[in-house]
């Protein structure tokens, strides 16, 4: 209701840049370099209550550090890794979060793993937490699912009908999963195996040309492998093209090394597509369920990823059943009404209504 409520939108013209830390002995980390001190203090000066959507950025951390100085109350809407993965993160990462959490009055968790991580790893009190769900754009994709007849068919599919289409959707940051796909392709060549699929990679580079995380880097790696599996780099797609890609995809492959709650899970499930993924994210149990709507592979194990890909490629009935379950599960979980109600419940707990 525009007459009853005034909404001011402050656009951040400065583009964020992703910075990554990665080595074999630690969970990879990523940060958004988008510091805008003027915007941070503008928000603090103009606000009584701030809802933060995650902590992946310098502005969010600064707001946490300075909120008491401005007598601002904070609510964190969050998605975290499972406790098993969170506890393995670098000590200074967990220390920064503990410091930030001291200034947050209430938490809205959007997955079961997030609730467990807050209570078990960071010792947040249960009365500070409201458990919610994550709509994640589900309704937007539902509208497109209903209108799929208007869109172009076979835009991204191979002409060979006996070849299934596996798609990766997301930016190409190294720990998002491209390295796992490359290791699997190398394993297939080394073992002289056959896998009747093609792989579409949809998403922008996350690094300058030639560096890990760029399309050029992965194309060079593929050239060295001489993969017999066709890999198509589609770049950053328009929304309609992304919808077409999901329609034509048989399986979403998202072998992430670290992710809180990938929205691509919701997007793929909206079209009834099963998923191959790891355990290194916070959606396991809440939305992703092994052998029900997805199959889980073991990280750093190219044979495990290959076996998961082969299982879904060779068993049409099993693949279809996972897809049917995915459609039901995403509809039950991604409830915008529940998400709104939980936000209202939080405001009531804070005596702001």
mmCIF file with all atom_site columns, C-alpha atoms in Angstrom, residues 83-289:
data_model
loop_
_atom_site.group_PDB
_atom_site.id
_atom_site.type_symbol
_atom_site.label_atom_id
_atom_site.label_alt_id
_atom_site.label_comp_id
_atom_site.label_asym_id
_atom_site.label_entity_id
_atom_site.label_seq_id
_atom_site.pdbx_PDB_ins_code
_atom_site.Cartn_x
_atom_site.Cartn_y
_atom_site.Cartn_z
_atom_site.occupancy
_atom_site.B_iso_or_equiv
_atom_site.pdbx_formal_charge
_atom_site.auth_seq_id
_atom_site.auth_comp_id
_atom_site.auth_asym_id
_atom_site.auth_atom_id
_atom_site.pdbx_PDB_model_num
ATOM 1   C CA . UNK A 1 83  ? 27.634 -26.990 11.791  1.00 0.00 ? 83  UNK A CA 1
ATOM 2   C CA . UNK A 1 84  ? 30.044 -29.657 10.467  1.00 0.00 ? 84  UNK A CA 1
ATOM 3   C CA . UNK A 1 85  ? 31.274 -27.318 7.718   1.00 0.00 ? 85  UNK A CA 1
ATOM 4   C CA . UNK A 1 86  ? 31.008 -24.054 9.672   1.00 0.00 ? 86  UNK A CA 1
ATOM 5   C CA . UNK A 1 87  ? 33.266 -25.303 12.455  1.00 0.00 ? 87  UNK A CA 1
ATOM 6   C CA . UNK A 1 88  ? 35.962 -26.070 9.867   1.00 0.00 ? 88  UNK A CA 1
ATOM 7   C CA . UNK A 1 89  ? 36.127 -22.479 8.614   1.00 0.00 ? 89  UNK A CA 1
ATOM 8   C CA . UNK A 1 90  ? 39.068 -20.234 9.428   1.00 0.00 ? 90  UNK A CA 1
ATOM 9   C CA . UNK A 1 91  ? 39.177 -19.079 13.033  1.00 0.00 ? 91  UNK A CA 1
ATOM 10  C CA . UNK A 1 92  ? 39.197 -15.373 12.172  1.00 0.00 ? 92  UNK A CA 1
ATOM 11  C CA . UNK A 1 93  ? 36.083 -15.808 10.002  1.00 0.00 ? 93  UNK A CA 1
ATOM 12  C CA . UNK A 1 94  ? 34.186 -17.305 12.919  1.00 0.00 ? 94  UNK A CA 1
ATOM 13  C CA . UNK A 1 95  ? 35.588 -14.643 15.269  1.00 0.00 ? 95  UNK A CA 1
ATOM 14  C CA . UNK A 1 96  ? 34.340 -11.826 13.003  1.00 0.00 ? 96  UNK A CA 1
ATOM 15  C CA . UNK A 1 97  ? 30.889 -13.385 12.945  1.00 0.00 ? 97  UNK A CA 1
ATOM 16  C CA . UNK A 1 98  ? 30.831 -13.806 16.730  1.00 0.00 ? 98  UNK A CA 1
ATOM 17  C CA . UNK A 1 99  ? 31.671 -10.126 17.164  1.00 0.00 ? 99  UNK A CA 1
ATOM 18  C CA . UNK A 1 100 ? 28.967 -9.128  14.673  1.00 0.00 ? 100 UNK A CA 1
ATOM 19  C CA . UNK A 1 101 ? 26.383 -11.404 16.311  1.00 0.00 ? 101 UNK A CA 1
ATOM 20  C CA . UNK A 1 102 ? 26.820 -9.643  19.657  1.00 0.00 ? 102 UNK A CA 1
ATOM 21  C CA . UNK A 1 103 ? 25.108 -6.580  18.173  1.00 0.00 ? 103 UNK A CA 1
ATOM 22  C CA . UNK A 1 104 ? 22.291 -8.443  16.424  1.00 0.00 ? 104 UNK A CA 1
ATOM 23  C CA . UNK A 1 105 ? 19.074 -8.486  18.395  1.00 0.00 ? 105 UNK A CA 1
ATOM 24  C CA . UNK A 1 106 ? 17.200 -11.132 16.448  1.00 0.00 ? 106 UNK A CA 1
ATOM 25  C CA . UNK A 1 107 ? 17.878 -13.766 13.783  1.00 0.00 ? 107 UNK A CA 1
ATOM 26  C CA . UNK A 1 108 ? 15.554 -15.127 11.106  1.00 0.00 ? 108 UNK A CA 1
ATOM 27  C CA . UNK A 1 109 ? 16.886 -18.469 9.861   1.00 0.00 ? 109 UNK A CA 1
ATOM 28  C CA . UNK A 1 110 ? 15.903 -19.779 6.441   1.00 0.00 ? 110 UNK A CA 1
ATOM 29  C CA . UNK A 1 111 ? 17.108 -23.373 6.776   1.00 0.00 ? 111 UNK A CA 1
ATOM 30  C CA . UNK A 1 112 ? 17.415 -26.042 9.455   1.00 0.00 ? 112 UNK A CA 1
ATOM 31  C CA . UNK A 1 113 ? 21.212 -26.029 9.153   1.00 0.00 ? 113 UNK A CA 1
ATOM 32  C CA . UNK A 1 114 ? 21.302 -22.290 9.839   1.00 0.00 ? 114 UNK A CA 1
ATOM 33  C CA . UNK A 1 115 ? 19.371 -22.716 13.077  1.00 0.00 ? 115 UNK A CA 1
ATOM 34  C CA . UNK A 1 116 ? 21.702 -25.512 14.181  1.00 0.00 ? 116 UNK A CA 1
ATOM 35  C CA . UNK A 1 117 ? 24.814 -23.511 13.305  1.00 0.00 ? 117 UNK A CA 1
ATOM 36  C CA . UNK A 1 118 ? 23.653 -20.461 15.245  1.00 0.00 ? 118 UNK A CA 1
ATOM 37  C CA . UNK A 1 119 ? 22.820 -22.466 18.361  1.00 0.00 ? 119 UNK A CA 1
ATOM 38  C CA . UNK A 1 120 ? 25.612 -25.071 18.243  1.00 0.00 ? 120 UNK A CA 1
ATOM 39  C CA . UNK A 1 121 ? 28.570 -23.122 16.821  1.00 0.00 ? 121 UNK A CA 1
ATOM 40  C CA . UNK A 1 122 ? 27.833 -19.520 17.850  1.00 0.00 ? 122 UNK A CA 1
ATOM 41  C CA . UNK A 1 123 ? 25.782 -20.162 21.019  1.00 0.00 ? 123 UNK A CA 1
ATOM 42  C CA . UNK A 1 124 ? 22.946 -17.854 19.976  1.00 0.00 ? 124 UNK A CA 1
ATOM 43  C CA . UNK A 1 125 ? 19.984 -18.165 22.339  1.00 0.00 ? 125 UNK A CA 1
ATOM 44  C CA . UNK A 1 126 ? 16.904 -19.900 20.970  1.00 0.00 ? 126 UNK A CA 1
ATOM 45  C CA . UNK A 1 127 ? 14.640 -17.016 22.002  1.00 0.00 ? 127 UNK A CA 1
ATOM 46  C CA . UNK A 1 128 ? 16.606 -14.761 19.626  1.00 0.00 ? 128 UNK A CA 1
ATOM 47  C CA . UNK A 1 129 ? 15.748 -16.930 16.626  1.00 0.00 ? 129 UNK A CA 1
ATOM 48  C CA . UNK A 1 130 ? 12.688 -17.163 14.400  1.00 0.00 ? 130 UNK A CA 1
ATOM 49  C CA . UNK A 1 131 ? 12.740 -20.147 12.040  1.00 0.00 ? 131 UNK A CA 1
ATOM 50  C CA . UNK A 1 132 ? 11.465 -19.300 8.580   1.00 0.00 ? 132 UNK A CA 1
ATOM 51  C CA . UNK A 1 133 ? 11.660 -20.468 4.958   1.00 0.00 ? 133 UNK A CA 1
ATOM 52  C CA . UNK A 1 134 ? 13.287 -19.116 1.790   1.00 0.00 ? 134 UNK A CA 1
ATOM 53  C CA . UNK A 1 135 ? 11.065 -18.146 -1.148  1.00 0.00 ? 135 UNK A CA 1
ATOM 54  C CA . UNK A 1 136 ? 14.136 -17.456 -3.292  1.00 0.00 ? 136 UNK A CA 1
ATOM 55  C CA . UNK A 1 137 ? 12.280 -16.239 -6.391  1.00 0.00 ? 137 UNK A CA 1
ATOM 56  C CA . UNK A 1 138 ? 10.094 -19.339 -6.643  1.00 0.00 ? 138 UNK A CA 1
ATOM 57  C CA . UNK A 1 139 ? 6.948  -17.410 -7.562  1.00 0.00 ? 139 UNK A CA 1
ATOM 58  C CA . UNK A 1 140 ? 8.765  -15.548 -10.330 1.00 0.00 ? 140 UNK A CA 1
ATOM 59  C CA . UNK A 1 141 ? 9.809  -18.824 -11.923 1.00 0.00 ? 141 UNK A CA 1
ATOM 60  C CA . UNK A 1 142 ? 6.362  -20.353 -11.391 1.00 0.00 ? 142 UNK A CA 1
ATOM 61  C CA . UNK A 1 143 ? 4.907  -17.637 -13.603 1.00 0.00 ? 143 UNK A CA 1
ATOM 62  C CA . UNK A 1 144 ? 7.397  -18.562 -16.312 1.00 0.00 ? 144 UNK A CA 1
ATOM 63  C CA . UNK A 1 145 ? 6.715  -22.284 -15.951 1.00 0.00 ? 145 UNK A CA 1
ATOM 64  C CA . UNK A 1 146 ? 3.057  -21.583 -16.684 1.00 0.00 ? 146 UNK A CA 1
ATOM 65  C CA . UNK A 1 147 ? 4.013  -19.616 -19.834 1.00 0.00 ? 147 UNK A CA 1
ATOM 66  C CA . UNK A 1 148 ? 6.665  -21.947 -21.236 1.00 0.00 ? 148 UNK A CA 1
ATOM 67  C CA . UNK A 1 149 ? 4.722  -22.539 -24.426 1.00 0.00 ? 149 UNK A CA 1
ATOM 68  C CA . UNK A 1 150 ? 5.565  -19.024 -25.566 1.00 0.00 ? 150 UNK A CA 1
ATOM 69  C CA . UNK A 1 151 ? 9.320  -19.618 -25.412 1.00 0.00 ? 151 UNK A CA 1
ATOM 70  C CA . UNK A 1 152 ? 11.674 -21.038 -27.987 1.00 0.00 ? 152 UNK A CA 1
ATOM 71  C CA . UNK A 1 153 ? 12.289 -24.796 -27.817 1.00 0.00 ? 153 UNK A CA 1
ATOM 72  C CA . UNK A 1 154 ? 15.602 -26.642 -28.200 1.00 0.00 ? 154 UNK A CA 1
ATOM 73  C CA . UNK A 1 155 ? 17.632 -23.469 -27.948 1.00 0.00 ? 155 UNK A CA 1
ATOM 74  C CA . UNK A 1 156 ? 20.449 -25.069 -25.965 1.00 0.00 ? 156 UNK A CA 1
ATOM 75  C CA . UNK A 1 157 ? 19.920 -28.811 -26.457 1.00 0.00 ? 157 UNK A CA 1
ATOM 76  C CA . UNK A 1 158 ? 22.170 -31.035 -28.512 1.00 0.00 ? 158 UNK A CA 1
ATOM 77  C CA . UNK A 1 159 ? 20.785 -32.314 -31.806 1.00 0.00 ? 159 UNK A CA 1
ATOM 78  C CA . UNK A 1 160 ? 21.621 -35.821 -30.559 1.00 0.00 ? 160 UNK A CA 1
ATOM 79  C CA . UNK A 1 161 ? 18.502 -36.995 -28.740 1.00 0.00 ? 161 UNK A CA 1
ATOM 80  C CA . UNK A 1 162 ? 20.324 -39.794 -26.901 1.00 0.00 ? 162 UNK A CA 1
ATOM 81  C CA . UNK A 1 163 ? 22.473 -37.206 -25.141 1.00 0.00 ? 163 UNK A CA 1
ATOM 82  C CA . UNK A 1 164 ? 21.106 -35.691 -21.932 1.00 0.00 ? 164 UNK A CA 1
ATOM 83  C CA . UNK A 1 165 ? 21.675 -32.074 -20.966 1.00 0.00 ? 165 UNK A CA 1
ATOM 84  C CA . UNK A 1 166 ? 23.289 -31.340 -17.628 1.00 0.00 ? 166 UNK A CA 1
ATOM 85  C CA . UNK A 1 167 ? 23.484 -27.652 -16.726 1.00 0.00 ? 167 UNK A CA 1
ATOM 86  C CA . UNK A 1 168 ? 25.529 -25.628 -14.281 1.00 0.00 ? 168 UNK A CA 1
ATOM 87  C CA . UNK A 1 169 ? 24.036 -22.214 -13.437 1.00 0.00 ? 169 UNK A CA 1
ATOM 88  C CA . UNK A 1 170 ? 25.879 -19.574 -11.434 1.00 0.00 ? 170 UNK A CA 1
ATOM 89  C CA . UNK A 1 171 ? 28.961 -17.398 -11.469 1.00 0.00 ? 171 UNK A CA 1
ATOM 90  C CA . UNK A 1 172 ? 32.244 -19.144 -12.200 1.00 0.00 ? 172 UNK A CA 1
ATOM 91  C CA . UNK A 1 173 ? 33.973 -18.458 -8.906  1.00 0.00 ? 173 UNK A CA 1
ATOM 92  C CA . UNK A 1 174 ? 36.398 -21.373 -8.335  1.00 0.00 ? 174 UNK A CA 1
ATOM 93  C CA . UNK A 1 175 ? 34.646 -22.812 -5.278  1.00 0.00 ? 175 UNK A CA 1
ATOM 94  C CA . UNK A 1 176 ? 31.222 -22.800 -6.916  1.00 0.00 ? 176 UNK A CA 1
ATOM 95  C CA . UNK A 1 177 ? 31.924 -26.139 -8.551  1.00 0.00 ? 177 UNK A CA 1
ATOM 96  C CA . UNK A 1 178 ? 33.674 -25.757 -11.895 1.00 0.00 ? 178 UNK A CA 1
ATOM 97  C CA . UNK A 1 179 ? 36.843 -27.359 -10.521 1.00 0.00 ? 179 UNK A CA 1
ATOM 98  C CA . UNK A 1 180 ? 34.860 -30.448 -9.524  1.00 0.00 ? 180 UNK A CA 1
ATOM 99  C CA . UNK A 1 181 ? 33.414 -30.698 -13.041 1.00 0.00 ? 181 UNK A CA 1
ATOM 100 C CA . UNK A 1 182 ? 36.904 -30.419 -14.548 1.00 0.00 ? 182 UNK A CA 1
ATOM 101 C CA . UNK A 1 183 ? 38.233 -33.138 -12.261 1.00 0.00 ? 183 UNK A CA 1
ATOM 102 C CA . UNK A 1 184 ? 35.384 -35.422 -13.312 1.00 0.00 ? 184 UNK A CA 1
ATOM 103 C CA . UNK A 1 185 ? 36.028 -34.792 -17.006 1.00 0.00 ? 185 UNK A CA 1
ATOM 104 C CA . UNK A 1 186 ? 39.727 -35.595 -16.492 1.00 0.00 ? 186 UNK A CA 1
ATOM 105 C CA . UNK A 1 187 ? 38.747 -38.789 -14.648 1.00 0.00 ? 187 UNK A CA 1
ATOM 106 C CA . UNK A 1 188 ? 36.501 -39.835 -17.544 1.00 0.00 ? 188 UNK A CA 1
ATOM 107 C CA . UNK A 1 189 ? 39.368 -39.393 -20.000 1.00 0.00 ? 189 UNK A CA 1
ATOM 108 C CA . UNK A 1 190 ? 41.917 -41.144 -17.768 1.00 0.00 ? 190 UNK A CA 1
ATOM 109 C CA . UNK A 1 191 ? 39.633 -44.143 -17.245 1.00 0.00 ? 191 UNK A CA 1
ATOM 110 C CA . UNK A 1 192 ? 38.340 -44.179 -20.841 1.00 0.00 ? 192 UNK A CA 1
ATOM 111 C CA . UNK A 1 193 ? 34.725 -44.043 -19.659 1.00 0.00 ? 193 UNK A CA 1
ATOM 112 C CA . UNK A 1 194 ? 31.551 -43.074 -21.457 1.00 0.00 ? 194 UNK A CA 1
ATOM 113 C CA . UNK A 1 195 ? 28.867 -40.704 -20.201 1.00 0.00 ? 195 UNK A CA 1
ATOM 114 C CA . UNK A 1 196 ? 26.017 -39.776 -22.595 1.00 0.00 ? 196 UNK A CA 1
ATOM 115 C CA . UNK A 1 197 ? 25.631 -36.134 -21.593 1.00 0.00 ? 197 UNK A CA 1
ATOM 116 C CA . UNK A 1 198 ? 26.507 -32.620 -22.661 1.00 0.00 ? 198 UNK A CA 1
ATOM 117 C CA . UNK A 1 199 ? 27.169 -29.881 -20.096 1.00 0.00 ? 199 UNK A CA 1
ATOM 118 C CA . UNK A 1 200 ? 25.939 -26.300 -20.377 1.00 0.00 ? 200 UNK A CA 1
ATOM 119 C CA . UNK A 1 201 ? 27.698 -23.688 -18.236 1.00 0.00 ? 201 UNK A CA 1
ATOM 120 C CA . UNK A 1 202 ? 25.551 -20.585 -17.724 1.00 0.00 ? 202 UNK A CA 1
ATOM 121 C CA . UNK A 1 203 ? 26.944 -17.671 -15.769 1.00 0.00 ? 203 UNK A CA 1
ATOM 122 C CA . UNK A 1 204 ? 29.416 -14.797 -15.799 1.00 0.00 ? 204 UNK A CA 1
ATOM 123 C CA . UNK A 1 205 ? 33.152 -14.912 -15.180 1.00 0.00 ? 205 UNK A CA 1
ATOM 124 C CA . UNK A 1 206 ? 34.174 -14.202 -11.598 1.00 0.00 ? 206 UNK A CA 1
ATOM 125 C CA . UNK A 1 207 ? 37.730 -13.124 -12.457 1.00 0.00 ? 207 UNK A CA 1
ATOM 126 C CA . UNK A 1 208 ? 39.714 -11.254 -15.087 1.00 0.00 ? 208 UNK A CA 1
ATOM 127 C CA . UNK A 1 209 ? 40.337 -13.104 -18.353 1.00 0.00 ? 209 UNK A CA 1
ATOM 128 C CA . UNK A 1 210 ? 42.722 -15.996 -17.993 1.00 0.00 ? 210 UNK A CA 1
ATOM 129 C CA . UNK A 1 211 ? 42.549 -16.205 -14.206 1.00 0.00 ? 211 UNK A CA 1
ATOM 130 C CA . UNK A 1 212 ? 40.804 -19.020 -12.264 1.00 0.00 ? 212 UNK A CA 1
ATOM 131 C CA . UNK A 1 213 ? 37.127 -18.142 -12.276 1.00 0.00 ? 213 UNK A CA 1
ATOM 132 C CA . UNK A 1 214 ? 37.076 -16.834 -15.864 1.00 0.00 ? 214 UNK A CA 1
ATOM 133 C CA . UNK A 1 215 ? 35.552 -18.488 -18.919 1.00 0.00 ? 215 UNK A CA 1
ATOM 134 C CA . UNK A 1 216 ? 38.917 -18.290 -20.714 1.00 0.00 ? 216 UNK A CA 1
ATOM 135 C CA . UNK A 1 217 ? 40.667 -20.140 -17.896 1.00 0.00 ? 217 UNK A CA 1
ATOM 136 C CA . UNK A 1 218 ? 38.178 -23.017 -17.914 1.00 0.00 ? 218 UNK A CA 1
ATOM 137 C CA . UNK A 1 219 ? 38.188 -23.220 -21.702 1.00 0.00 ? 219 UNK A CA 1
ATOM 138 C CA . UNK A 1 220 ? 41.976 -23.575 -21.585 1.00 0.00 ? 220 UNK A CA 1
ATOM 139 C CA . UNK A 1 221 ? 41.679 -26.327 -18.967 1.00 0.00 ? 221 UNK A CA 1
ATOM 140 C CA . UNK A 1 222 ? 39.142 -28.165 -21.117 1.00 0.00 ? 222 UNK A CA 1
ATOM 141 C CA . UNK A 1 223 ? 41.479 -27.933 -24.102 1.00 0.00 ? 223 UNK A CA 1
ATOM 142 C CA . UNK A 1 224 ? 44.205 -29.641 -22.085 1.00 0.00 ? 224 UNK A CA 1
ATOM 143 C CA . UNK A 1 225 ? 41.815 -32.417 -21.053 1.00 0.00 ? 225 UNK A CA 1
ATOM 144 C CA . UNK A 1 226 ? 40.541 -32.991 -24.640 1.00 0.00 ? 226 UNK A CA 1
ATOM 145 C CA . UNK A 1 227 ? 37.192 -33.956 -23.130 1.00 0.00 ? 227 UNK A CA 1
ATOM 146 C CA . UNK A 1 228 ? 34.937 -36.201 -25.191 1.00 0.00 ? 228 UNK A CA 1
ATOM 147 C CA . UNK A 1 229 ? 31.955 -34.604 -23.429 1.00 0.00 ? 229 UNK A CA 1
ATOM 148 C CA . UNK A 1 230 ? 30.729 -31.435 -25.090 1.00 0.00 ? 230 UNK A CA 1
ATOM 149 C CA . UNK A 1 231 ? 30.847 -28.402 -22.800 1.00 0.00 ? 231 UNK A CA 1
ATOM 150 C CA . UNK A 1 232 ? 29.075 -25.194 -23.829 1.00 0.00 ? 232 UNK A CA 1
ATOM 151 C CA . UNK A 1 233 ? 29.864 -21.879 -22.142 1.00 0.00 ? 233 UNK A CA 1
ATOM 152 C CA . UNK A 1 234 ? 26.718 -19.784 -22.514 1.00 0.00 ? 234 UNK A CA 1
ATOM 153 C CA . UNK A 1 235 ? 27.765 -16.680 -20.564 1.00 0.00 ? 235 UNK A CA 1
ATOM 154 C CA . UNK A 1 236 ? 25.363 -14.533 -18.582 1.00 0.00 ? 236 UNK A CA 1
ATOM 155 C CA . UNK A 1 237 ? 21.843 -15.320 -19.826 1.00 0.00 ? 237 UNK A CA 1
ATOM 156 C CA . UNK A 1 238 ? 18.783 -13.098 -19.966 1.00 0.00 ? 238 UNK A CA 1
ATOM 157 C CA . UNK A 1 239 ? 15.912 -14.184 -17.749 1.00 0.00 ? 239 UNK A CA 1
ATOM 158 C CA . UNK A 1 240 ? 13.955 -15.672 -20.644 1.00 0.00 ? 240 UNK A CA 1
ATOM 159 C CA . UNK A 1 241 ? 17.017 -17.544 -21.879 1.00 0.00 ? 241 UNK A CA 1
ATOM 160 C CA . UNK A 1 242 ? 17.612 -18.854 -18.367 1.00 0.00 ? 242 UNK A CA 1
ATOM 161 C CA . UNK A 1 243 ? 14.030 -20.127 -18.298 1.00 0.00 ? 243 UNK A CA 1
ATOM 162 C CA . UNK A 1 244 ? 14.599 -21.823 -21.669 1.00 0.00 ? 244 UNK A CA 1
ATOM 163 C CA . UNK A 1 245 ? 17.772 -23.421 -20.357 1.00 0.00 ? 245 UNK A CA 1
ATOM 164 C CA . UNK A 1 246 ? 15.983 -24.865 -17.321 1.00 0.00 ? 246 UNK A CA 1
ATOM 165 C CA . UNK A 1 247 ? 13.209 -26.206 -19.533 1.00 0.00 ? 247 UNK A CA 1
ATOM 166 C CA . UNK A 1 248 ? 15.704 -28.024 -21.731 1.00 0.00 ? 248 UNK A CA 1
ATOM 167 C CA . UNK A 1 249 ? 17.896 -29.239 -18.871 1.00 0.00 ? 249 UNK A CA 1
ATOM 168 C CA . UNK A 1 250 ? 17.589 -32.816 -17.653 1.00 0.00 ? 250 UNK A CA 1
ATOM 169 C CA . UNK A 1 251 ? 19.719 -32.415 -14.529 1.00 0.00 ? 251 UNK A CA 1
ATOM 170 C CA . UNK A 1 252 ? 21.189 -29.426 -12.685 1.00 0.00 ? 252 UNK A CA 1
ATOM 171 C CA . UNK A 1 253 ? 24.770 -30.101 -11.640 1.00 0.00 ? 253 UNK A CA 1
ATOM 172 C CA . UNK A 1 254 ? 25.958 -27.851 -8.809  1.00 0.00 ? 254 UNK A CA 1
ATOM 173 C CA . UNK A 1 255 ? 29.046 -29.452 -7.224  1.00 0.00 ? 255 UNK A CA 1
ATOM 174 C CA . UNK A 1 256 ? 29.761 -26.573 -4.873  1.00 0.00 ? 256 UNK A CA 1
ATOM 175 C CA . UNK A 1 257 ? 32.641 -26.535 -2.398  1.00 0.00 ? 257 UNK A CA 1
ATOM 176 C CA . UNK A 1 258 ? 30.848 -23.943 -0.252  1.00 0.00 ? 258 UNK A CA 1
ATOM 177 C CA . UNK A 1 259 ? 27.442 -22.292 -0.532  1.00 0.00 ? 259 UNK A CA 1
ATOM 178 C CA . UNK A 1 260 ? 24.854 -21.157 1.992   1.00 0.00 ? 260 UNK A CA 1
ATOM 179 C CA . UNK A 1 261 ? 21.594 -21.743 0.094   1.00 0.00 ? 261 UNK A CA 1
ATOM 180 C CA . UNK A 1 262 ? 21.997 -21.649 -3.701  1.00 0.00 ? 262 UNK A CA 1
ATOM 181 C CA . UNK A 1 263 ? 18.935 -20.103 -5.340  1.00 0.00 ? 263 UNK A CA 1
ATOM 182 C CA . UNK A 1 264 ? 19.581 -22.300 -8.366  1.00 0.00 ? 264 UNK A CA 1
ATOM 183 C CA . UNK A 1 265 ? 18.219 -25.216 -6.313  1.00 0.00 ? 265 UNK A CA 1
ATOM 184 C CA . UNK A 1 266 ? 14.868 -23.445 -6.109  1.00 0.00 ? 266 UNK A CA 1
ATOM 185 C CA . UNK A 1 267 ? 14.988 -22.456 -9.775  1.00 0.00 ? 267 UNK A CA 1
ATOM 186 C CA . UNK A 1 268 ? 15.725 -25.979 -11.002 1.00 0.00 ? 268 UNK A CA 1
ATOM 187 C CA . UNK A 1 269 ? 13.136 -27.552 -8.701  1.00 0.00 ? 269 UNK A CA 1
ATOM 188 C CA . UNK A 1 270 ? 10.542 -25.095 -10.029 1.00 0.00 ? 270 UNK A CA 1
ATOM 189 C CA . UNK A 1 271 ? 10.896 -26.884 -13.368 1.00 0.00 ? 271 UNK A CA 1
ATOM 190 C CA . UNK A 1 272 ? 10.965 -30.350 -11.822 1.00 0.00 ? 272 UNK A CA 1
ATOM 191 C CA . UNK A 1 273 ? 14.670 -30.910 -12.455 1.00 0.00 ? 273 UNK A CA 1
ATOM 192 C CA . UNK A 1 274 ? 16.706 -33.147 -10.116 1.00 0.00 ? 274 UNK A CA 1
ATOM 193 C CA . UNK A 1 275 ? 20.056 -31.950 -8.807  1.00 0.00 ? 275 UNK A CA 1
ATOM 194 C CA . UNK A 1 276 ? 23.534 -33.366 -8.324  1.00 0.00 ? 276 UNK A CA 1
ATOM 195 C CA . UNK A 1 277 ? 25.328 -31.540 -5.532  1.00 0.00 ? 277 UNK A CA 1
ATOM 196 C CA . UNK A 1 278 ? 27.618 -31.900 -2.516  1.00 0.00 ? 278 UNK A CA 1
ATOM 197 C CA . UNK A 1 279 ? 26.991 -31.550 1.218   1.00 0.00 ? 279 UNK A CA 1
ATOM 198 C CA . UNK A 1 280 ? 28.868 -28.220 1.330   1.00 0.00 ? 280 UNK A CA 1
ATOM 199 C CA . UNK A 1 281 ? 25.822 -25.963 1.598   1.00 0.00 ? 281 UNK A CA 1
ATOM 200 C CA . UNK A 1 282 ? 23.052 -25.088 4.029   1.00 0.00 ? 282 UNK A CA 1
ATOM 201 C CA . UNK A 1 283 ? 20.077 -26.422 2.058   1.00 0.00 ? 283 UNK A CA 1
ATOM 202 C CA . UNK A 1 284 ? 20.625 -30.083 2.908   1.00 0.00 ? 284 UNK A CA 1
ATOM 203 C CA . UNK A 1 285 ? 17.631 -31.430 4.804   1.00 0.00 ? 285 UNK A CA 1
ATOM 204 C CA . UNK A 1 286 ? 15.518 -28.287 4.374   1.00 0.00 ? 286 UNK A CA 1
ATOM 205 C CA . UNK A 1 287 ? 15.133 -28.576 0.602   1.00 0.00 ? 287 UNK A CA 1
ATOM 206 C CA . UNK A 1 288 ? 17.826 -30.909 -0.763  1.00 0.00 ? 288 UNK A CA 1
ATOM 207 C CA . UNK A 1 289 ? 17.251 -34.556 0.184   1.00 0.00 ? 289 UNK A CA 1
#
